[in-house]
């Protein structure tokens, strides 16, 4: 079963508007971490934001915020005031302890295009 | 801080040759590094977890004899693709666990694009 689901293969947004990228996850472990990474066409993975399973408040980092709904197992990324440079692939990932090796499992990604 | 480098960034080789890719954490130590492979328009797939001073842990379906991993120090892990074939052509990305540096996330290298002719 897929552990991280990103249902939007592609999203379009107008410059300066906000956009929400969806991510749902599946785990039975009470301790886990959720991450969002941005991958521009150059290929590098850029860390955006992190949410721990025990964090009481939604994570925020500048224009990025994470809408964490634990009961629904969702961790949507909200980008406010979109910029042309935000056009990229966005990956949601989960880290859970598995035999001492806390590896990341990635979703399939969402391609975001910001239109001028 | 928390920079991870990869070398080379791009390599083209003939079928049957071996290619070594280096992954270095430049300003922090990492007991654990990870190697991923990414095919075009797909997500990152974990190949193996590299632990300093011990054998790597490979994901199901990844041939350990083909993808040799060595993690000899807290700042260097290497991936060697042995007897490379065209189907091994891919984007290989390493990451380093940032928790020894007090960070929650994995820090990724810039990736290595391998083309096997």
PDB file of C-alpha atoms in Angstrom:
ATOM      1  CA  UNK A   1       0.000   0.000   0.000  1.00  0.00           C
ATOM      2  CA  UNK A   2       1.226   3.451  -0.823  1.00  0.00           C
ATOM      3  CA  UNK A   3       2.326   5.322   2.255  1.00  0.00           C
ATOM      4  CA  UNK A   4       2.341   8.808   0.772  1.00  0.00           C
ATOM      5  CA  UNK A   5      -0.323   9.856  -1.702  1.00  0.00           C
ATOM      6  CA  UNK A   6      -0.200  13.011  -3.767  1.00  0.00           C
ATOM      7  CA  UNK A   7      -3.315  13.049  -5.905  1.00  0.00           C
ATOM      8  CA  UNK A   8      -2.488  16.077  -8.038  1.00  0.00           C
ATOM      9  CA  UNK A   9      -0.036  15.246 -10.842  1.00  0.00           C
ATOM     10  CA  UNK A  10      -0.104  18.884 -11.937  1.00  0.00           C
ATOM     11  CA  UNK A  11      -1.329  22.191 -10.582  1.00  0.00           C
ATOM     12  CA  UNK A  12      -1.536  25.663 -12.085  1.00  0.00           C
ATOM     13  CA  UNK A  13      -1.675  28.919 -10.164  1.00  0.00           C
ATOM     14  CA  UNK A  14      -1.548  32.585 -11.059  1.00  0.00           C
ATOM     15  CA  UNK A  15       1.366  34.606  -9.821  1.00  0.00           C
ATOM     16  CA  UNK A  16       0.702  36.192  -6.416  1.00  0.00           C
ATOM     17  CA  UNK A  17      -2.108  33.791  -5.587  1.00  0.00           C
ATOM     18  CA  UNK A  18      -2.020  31.032  -2.978  1.00  0.00           C
ATOM     19  CA  UNK A  19      -2.004  27.329  -3.839  1.00  0.00           C
ATOM     20  CA  UNK A  20      -2.511  24.165  -1.817  1.00  0.00           C
ATOM     21  CA  UNK A  21      -0.745  20.929  -2.704  1.00  0.00           C
ATOM     22  CA  UNK A  22      -2.348  17.835  -1.237  1.00  0.00           C
ATOM     23  CA  UNK A  23      -0.643  15.024   0.643  1.00  0.00           C
ATOM     24  CA  UNK A  24      -2.125  12.160   2.614  1.00  0.00           C
ATOM     25  CA  UNK A  25      -0.141   9.538   4.447  1.00  0.00           C
ATOM     26  CA  UNK A  26      -0.581   6.153   6.016  1.00  0.00           C
ATOM     27  CA  UNK A  27       1.205   4.911   9.103  1.00  0.00           C
ATOM     28  CA  UNK A  28       0.416   3.051  12.285  1.00  0.00           C
ATOM     29  CA  UNK A  29       3.435   4.416  14.120  1.00  0.00           C
ATOM     30  CA  UNK A  30       2.640   7.266  16.541  1.00  0.00           C
ATOM     31  CA  UNK A  31       6.040   8.864  15.924  1.00  0.00           C
ATOM     32  CA  UNK A  32       6.698  10.127  12.431  1.00  0.00           C
ATOM     33  CA  UNK A  33       7.779  13.199  10.535  1.00  0.00           C
ATOM     34  CA  UNK A  34       6.379  14.800   7.424  1.00  0.00           C
ATOM     35  CA  UNK A  35       8.438  16.781   4.944  1.00  0.00           C
ATOM     36  CA  UNK A  36       7.937  18.788   1.809  1.00  0.00           C
ATOM     37  CA  UNK A  37      10.714  19.159  -0.747  1.00  0.00           C
ATOM     38  CA  UNK A  38      10.883  21.238  -3.916  1.00  0.00           C
ATOM     39  CA  UNK A  39      12.717  19.928  -6.956  1.00  0.00           C
ATOM     40  CA  UNK A  40      13.339  22.450  -9.749  1.00  0.00           C
ATOM     41  CA  UNK A  41      14.379  21.320 -13.209  1.00  0.00           C
ATOM     42  CA  UNK A  42      18.034  21.315 -12.098  1.00  0.00           C
ATOM     43  CA  UNK A  43      17.256  18.256  -9.984  1.00  0.00           C
ATOM     44  CA  UNK A  44      18.370  19.390  -6.560  1.00  0.00           C
ATOM     45  CA  UNK A  45      16.046  18.621  -3.666  1.00  0.00           C
ATOM     46  CA  UNK A  46      15.283  21.709  -1.617  1.00  0.00           C
ATOM     47  CA  UNK A  47      13.853  21.250   1.866  1.00  0.00           C
ATOM     48  CA  UNK A  48      10.816  23.439   2.483  1.00  0.00           C
ATOM     49  CA  UNK A  49       9.096  22.500   5.705  1.00  0.00           C
ATOM     50  CA  UNK A  50       8.840  19.839   8.415  1.00  0.00           C
ATOM     51  CA  UNK A  51       6.014  18.710  10.695  1.00  0.00           C
ATOM     52  CA  UNK A  52       6.523  16.271  13.531  1.00  0.00           C
ATOM     53  CA  UNK A  53       3.669  14.005  14.536  1.00  0.00           C
ATOM     54  CA  UNK A  54       3.670  15.395  18.060  1.00  0.00           C
ATOM     55  CA  UNK A  55       3.836  19.039  17.045  1.00  0.00           C
ATOM     56  CA  UNK A  56       0.775  20.864  18.294  1.00  0.00           C
ATOM     57  CA  UNK A  57       0.926  23.712  15.838  1.00  0.00           C
ATOM     58  CA  UNK A  58       1.087  23.738  12.064  1.00  0.00           C
ATOM     59  CA  UNK A  59       4.574  24.376  10.746  1.00  0.00           C
ATOM     60  CA  UNK A  60       5.305  27.592   8.889  1.00  0.00           C
ATOM     61  CA  UNK A  61       8.406  28.736   7.002  1.00  0.00           C
ATOM     62  CA  UNK A  62       8.052  32.081   5.284  1.00  0.00           C
ATOM     63  CA  UNK A  63       5.558  31.677   2.431  1.00  0.00           C
ATOM     64  CA  UNK A  64       5.186  27.972   3.142  1.00  0.00           C
ATOM     65  CA  UNK A  65       2.799  26.535   5.686  1.00  0.00           C
ATOM     66  CA  UNK A  66       1.740  23.000   6.363  1.00  0.00           C
ATOM     67  CA  UNK A  67      -1.922  22.277   7.030  1.00  0.00           C
ATOM     68  CA  UNK A  68      -1.544  19.272   9.329  1.00  0.00           C
ATOM     69  CA  UNK A  69      -4.746  17.371  10.035  1.00  0.00           C
ATOM     70  CA  UNK A  70      -3.635  14.382  12.045  1.00  0.00           C
ATOM     71  CA  UNK A  71      -6.987  12.627  12.324  1.00  0.00           C
ATOM     72  CA  UNK A  72      -7.410  12.776   8.558  1.00  0.00           C
ATOM     73  CA  UNK A  73      -3.732  11.890   8.003  1.00  0.00           C
ATOM     74  CA  UNK A  74      -3.210  14.804   5.710  1.00  0.00           C
ATOM     75  CA  UNK A  75      -0.308  17.240   5.457  1.00  0.00           C
ATOM     76  CA  UNK A  76      -1.099  19.724   2.723  1.00  0.00           C
ATOM     77  CA  UNK A  77       1.427  22.354   1.686  1.00  0.00           C
ATOM     78  CA  UNK A  78       0.161  25.898   1.268  1.00  0.00           C
ATOM     79  CA  UNK A  79       2.257  28.333  -0.740  1.00  0.00           C
ATOM     80  CA  UNK A  80       1.147  31.928  -0.363  1.00  0.00           C
ATOM     81  CA  UNK A  81       1.829  34.716  -2.847  1.00  0.00           C
ATOM     82  CA  UNK A  82       3.121  32.392  -5.567  1.00  0.00           C
ATOM     83  CA  UNK A  83       6.150  33.482  -7.550  1.00  0.00           C
ATOM     84  CA  UNK A  84       7.335  32.399 -10.979  1.00  0.00           C
ATOM     85  CA  UNK A  85      10.307  30.737  -9.307  1.00  0.00           C
ATOM     86  CA  UNK A  86       7.959  28.432  -7.434  1.00  0.00           C
ATOM     87  CA  UNK A  87       7.368  26.451 -10.635  1.00  0.00           C
ATOM     88  CA  UNK A  88       8.847  23.021  -9.859  1.00  0.00           C
ATOM     89  CA  UNK A  89       8.046  19.511  -8.707  1.00  0.00           C
ATOM     90  CA  UNK A  90       6.945  19.234  -5.095  1.00  0.00           C
ATOM     91  CA  UNK A  91       7.336  16.046  -3.113  1.00  0.00           C
ATOM     92  CA  UNK A  92       5.732  15.120   0.167  1.00  0.00           C
ATOM     93  CA  UNK A  93       7.676  12.605   2.243  1.00  0.00           C
ATOM     94  CA  UNK A  94       7.285  10.752   5.508  1.00  0.00           C
ATOM     95  CA  UNK A  95       9.922   9.527   7.890  1.00  0.00           C
ATOM     96  CA  UNK A  96       9.063   6.777  10.292  1.00  0.00           C
ATOM     97  CA  UNK A  97      11.350   4.616  12.388  1.00  0.00           C
ATOM     98  CA  UNK A  98      11.821   1.257  10.736  1.00  0.00           C
ATOM     99  CA  UNK A  99      14.270  -1.041  12.436  1.00  0.00           C
ATOM    100  CA  UNK A 100      16.414   1.883  13.534  1.00  0.00           C
ATOM    101  CA  UNK A 101      16.789   3.349  10.055  1.00  0.00           C
ATOM    102  CA  UNK A 102      14.544   6.367   9.695  1.00  0.00           C
ATOM    103  CA  UNK A 103      14.278   6.505   5.957  1.00  0.00           C
ATOM    104  CA  UNK A 104      12.096   8.783   3.895  1.00  0.00           C
ATOM    105  CA  UNK A 105       9.270   7.562   1.702  1.00  0.00           C
ATOM    106  CA  UNK A 106       8.256   9.958  -1.045  1.00  0.00           C
ATOM    107  CA  UNK A 107       4.990  10.571  -2.816  1.00  0.00           C
ATOM    108  CA  UNK A 108       4.816  10.701  -6.602  1.00  0.00           C
ATOM    109  CA  UNK A 109       5.007  14.454  -6.622  1.00  0.00           C
ATOM    110  CA  UNK A 110       2.999  17.386  -7.950  1.00  0.00           C
ATOM    111  CA  UNK A 111       4.223  19.574 -10.768  1.00  0.00           C
ATOM    112  CA  UNK A 112       3.380  23.178  -9.981  1.00  0.00           C
ATOM    113  CA  UNK A 113       3.292  25.768 -12.728  1.00  0.00           C
ATOM    114  CA  UNK A 114       3.011  29.431 -11.803  1.00  0.00           C
ATOM    115  CA  UNK A 115       1.580  31.555 -14.600  1.00  0.00           C
ATOM    116  CA  UNK A 116       2.422  35.259 -14.981  1.00  0.00           C
TER     117      UNK A 116
ATOM    118  CA  UNK B   1      25.557  25.145   6.731  1.00  0.00           C
ATOM    119  CA  UNK B   2      24.456  21.534   6.138  1.00  0.00           C
ATOM    120  CA  UNK B   3      25.762  21.180   2.609  1.00  0.00           C
ATOM    121  CA  UNK B   4      26.035  17.866   0.802  1.00  0.00           C
ATOM    122  CA  UNK B   5      28.100  17.547  -2.340  1.00  0.00           C
ATOM    123  CA  UNK B   6      28.082  14.866  -4.998  1.00  0.00           C
ATOM    124  CA  UNK B   7      30.723  14.088  -7.549  1.00  0.00           C
ATOM    125  CA  UNK B   8      30.539  13.805 -10.473  1.00  0.00           C
ATOM    126  CA  UNK B   9      27.451  15.784 -11.385  1.00  0.00           C
ATOM    127  CA  UNK B  10      27.200  14.088 -14.743  1.00  0.00           C
ATOM    128  CA  UNK B  11      28.833  10.989 -16.186  1.00  0.00           C
ATOM    129  CA  UNK B  12      28.595   9.176 -19.479  1.00  0.00           C
ATOM    130  CA  UNK B  13      30.107   5.716 -19.706  1.00  0.00           C
ATOM    131  CA  UNK B  14      30.162   2.684 -21.920  1.00  0.00           C
ATOM    132  CA  UNK B  15      28.147  -0.404 -21.142  1.00  0.00           C
ATOM    133  CA  UNK B  16      30.080  -2.818 -18.935  1.00  0.00           C
ATOM    134  CA  UNK B  17      32.170  -0.240 -17.114  1.00  0.00           C
ATOM    135  CA  UNK B  18      31.910   0.697 -13.450  1.00  0.00           C
ATOM    136  CA  UNK B  19      31.126   4.157 -12.166  1.00  0.00           C
ATOM    137  CA  UNK B  20      31.790   5.531  -8.696  1.00  0.00           C
ATOM    138  CA  UNK B  21      29.717   8.378  -7.258  1.00  0.00           C
ATOM    139  CA  UNK B  22      30.837  10.214  -4.128  1.00  0.00           C
ATOM    140  CA  UNK B  23      28.579  11.838  -1.568  1.00  0.00           C
ATOM    141  CA  UNK B  24      30.131  14.140   1.026  1.00  0.00           C
ATOM    142  CA  UNK B  25      28.658  16.080   3.918  1.00  0.00           C
ATOM    143  CA  UNK B  26      30.800  19.218   3.888  1.00  0.00           C
ATOM    144  CA  UNK B  27      30.146  20.872   7.216  1.00  0.00           C
ATOM    145  CA  UNK B  28      28.517  18.241   9.383  1.00  0.00           C
ATOM    146  CA  UNK B  29      28.860  14.592  10.234  1.00  0.00           C
ATOM    147  CA  UNK B  30      26.312  11.970   9.291  1.00  0.00           C
ATOM    148  CA  UNK B  31      26.230   8.429  10.592  1.00  0.00           C
ATOM    149  CA  UNK B  32      23.581   7.633   8.016  1.00  0.00           C
ATOM    150  CA  UNK B  33      23.435   8.504   4.349  1.00  0.00           C
ATOM    151  CA  UNK B  34      20.866   7.419   1.827  1.00  0.00           C
ATOM    152  CA  UNK B  35      21.062   6.685  -1.888  1.00  0.00           C
ATOM    153  CA  UNK B  36      18.093   7.294  -4.158  1.00  0.00           C
ATOM    154  CA  UNK B  37      17.433   6.737  -7.838  1.00  0.00           C
ATOM    155  CA  UNK B  38      15.037   8.852  -9.855  1.00  0.00           C
ATOM    156  CA  UNK B  39      13.885   7.993 -13.360  1.00  0.00           C
ATOM    157  CA  UNK B  40      12.488  10.760 -15.582  1.00  0.00           C
ATOM    158  CA  UNK B  41       9.160  12.144 -14.425  1.00  0.00           C
ATOM    159  CA  UNK B  42       9.108   9.802 -11.445  1.00  0.00           C
ATOM    160  CA  UNK B  43       9.631  10.132  -7.736  1.00  0.00           C
ATOM    161  CA  UNK B  44      12.715   9.308  -5.713  1.00  0.00           C
ATOM    162  CA  UNK B  45      13.101   5.643  -4.901  1.00  0.00           C
ATOM    163  CA  UNK B  46      15.321   4.683  -1.991  1.00  0.00           C
ATOM    164  CA  UNK B  47      17.987   2.225  -3.028  1.00  0.00           C
ATOM    165  CA  UNK B  48      19.905   1.734   0.186  1.00  0.00           C
ATOM    166  CA  UNK B  49      20.730   3.118   3.585  1.00  0.00           C
ATOM    167  CA  UNK B  50      24.420   3.611   4.191  1.00  0.00           C
ATOM    168  CA  UNK B  51      25.658   3.415   7.775  1.00  0.00           C
ATOM    169  CA  UNK B  52      29.137   4.534   8.735  1.00  0.00           C
ATOM    170  CA  UNK B  53      31.325   1.591   9.617  1.00  0.00           C
ATOM    171  CA  UNK B  54      28.814  -1.102   8.750  1.00  0.00           C
ATOM    172  CA  UNK B  55      27.195  -2.747   5.764  1.00  0.00           C
ATOM    173  CA  UNK B  56      24.564  -0.904   3.811  1.00  0.00           C
ATOM    174  CA  UNK B  57      20.931  -1.920   4.011  1.00  0.00           C
ATOM    175  CA  UNK B  58      19.427  -2.408   0.581  1.00  0.00           C
ATOM    176  CA  UNK B  59      15.796  -2.004  -0.375  1.00  0.00           C
ATOM    177  CA  UNK B  60      13.911  -4.913  -1.835  1.00  0.00           C
ATOM    178  CA  UNK B  61      14.738  -5.445  -5.482  1.00  0.00           C
ATOM    179  CA  UNK B  62      18.058  -3.561  -5.412  1.00  0.00           C
ATOM    180  CA  UNK B  63      21.030  -5.759  -6.274  1.00  0.00           C
ATOM    181  CA  UNK B  64      23.694  -5.302  -3.634  1.00  0.00           C
ATOM    182  CA  UNK B  65      26.396  -6.789  -5.854  1.00  0.00           C
ATOM    183  CA  UNK B  66      25.601  -4.321  -8.603  1.00  0.00           C
ATOM    184  CA  UNK B  67      25.294  -1.224  -6.464  1.00  0.00           C
ATOM    185  CA  UNK B  68      28.206  -1.279  -4.051  1.00  0.00           C
ATOM    186  CA  UNK B  69      28.017   1.166  -1.172  1.00  0.00           C
ATOM    187  CA  UNK B  70      30.856   2.128   1.112  1.00  0.00           C
ATOM    188  CA  UNK B  71      30.504   4.525   4.047  1.00  0.00           C
ATOM    189  CA  UNK B  72      34.035   4.721   5.349  1.00  0.00           C
ATOM    190  CA  UNK B  73      33.762   7.945   7.339  1.00  0.00           C
ATOM    191  CA  UNK B  74      31.180  10.234   8.895  1.00  0.00           C
ATOM    192  CA  UNK B  75      31.394  12.565   5.898  1.00  0.00           C
ATOM    193  CA  UNK B  76      31.753  10.276   2.881  1.00  0.00           C
ATOM    194  CA  UNK B  77      29.666   7.586   1.252  1.00  0.00           C
ATOM    195  CA  UNK B  78      30.292   6.147  -2.196  1.00  0.00           C
ATOM    196  CA  UNK B  79      28.036   4.311  -4.607  1.00  0.00           C
ATOM    197  CA  UNK B  80      29.654   2.193  -7.301  1.00  0.00           C
ATOM    198  CA  UNK B  81      27.522   1.012 -10.178  1.00  0.00           C
ATOM    199  CA  UNK B  82      29.305  -2.093 -11.392  1.00  0.00           C
ATOM    200  CA  UNK B  83      29.086  -3.353 -14.967  1.00  0.00           C
ATOM    201  CA  UNK B  84      26.701  -0.573 -15.857  1.00  0.00           C
ATOM    202  CA  UNK B  85      24.087  -1.127 -18.563  1.00  0.00           C
ATOM    203  CA  UNK B  86      21.785   1.317 -20.358  1.00  0.00           C
ATOM    204  CA  UNK B  87      18.923   0.475 -17.996  1.00  0.00           C
ATOM    205  CA  UNK B  88      21.049   1.850 -15.131  1.00  0.00           C
ATOM    206  CA  UNK B  89      20.895   5.288 -16.721  1.00  0.00           C
ATOM    207  CA  UNK B  90      19.190   7.472 -14.164  1.00  0.00           C
ATOM    208  CA  UNK B  91      19.530  10.382 -11.754  1.00  0.00           C
ATOM    209  CA  UNK B  92      21.217   9.256  -8.544  1.00  0.00           C
ATOM    210  CA  UNK B  93      20.807  11.415  -5.446  1.00  0.00           C
ATOM    211  CA  UNK B  94      22.324  10.989  -2.032  1.00  0.00           C
ATOM    212  CA  UNK B  95      21.214  12.494   1.228  1.00  0.00           C
ATOM    213  CA  UNK B  96      22.676  12.763   4.694  1.00  0.00           C
ATOM    214  CA  UNK B  97      20.771  12.521   7.922  1.00  0.00           C
ATOM    215  CA  UNK B  98      20.988  15.926   9.578  1.00  0.00           C
ATOM    216  CA  UNK B  99      20.198  14.929  13.128  1.00  0.00           C
ATOM    217  CA  UNK B 100      23.808  14.950  14.308  1.00  0.00           C
ATOM    218  CA  UNK B 101      23.756  18.544  13.147  1.00  0.00           C
ATOM    219  CA  UNK B 102      20.619  19.193  15.178  1.00  0.00           C
ATOM    220  CA  UNK B 103      18.337  19.307  12.171  1.00  0.00           C
ATOM    221  CA  UNK B 104      15.207  17.295  11.458  1.00  0.00           C
ATOM    222  CA  UNK B 105      15.606  16.873   7.740  1.00  0.00           C
ATOM    223  CA  UNK B 106      17.796  14.954   5.382  1.00  0.00           C
ATOM    224  CA  UNK B 107      20.111  17.133   3.342  1.00  0.00           C
ATOM    225  CA  UNK B 108      20.333  16.208  -0.291  1.00  0.00           C
ATOM    226  CA  UNK B 109      23.218  16.357  -2.690  1.00  0.00           C
ATOM    227  CA  UNK B 110      22.743  17.963  -6.106  1.00  0.00           C
ATOM    228  CA  UNK B 111      22.505  14.584  -7.829  1.00  0.00           C
ATOM    229  CA  UNK B 112      24.493  12.698 -10.450  1.00  0.00           C
ATOM    230  CA  UNK B 113      23.081  12.072 -13.890  1.00  0.00           C
ATOM    231  CA  UNK B 114      24.379   8.759 -15.219  1.00  0.00           C
ATOM    232  CA  UNK B 115      24.091   7.889 -18.886  1.00  0.00           C
ATOM    233  CA  UNK B 116      25.223   4.434 -19.976  1.00  0.00           C
ATOM    234  CA  UNK B 117      25.747   4.047 -23.713  1.00  0.00           C
TER     235      UNK B 117
END
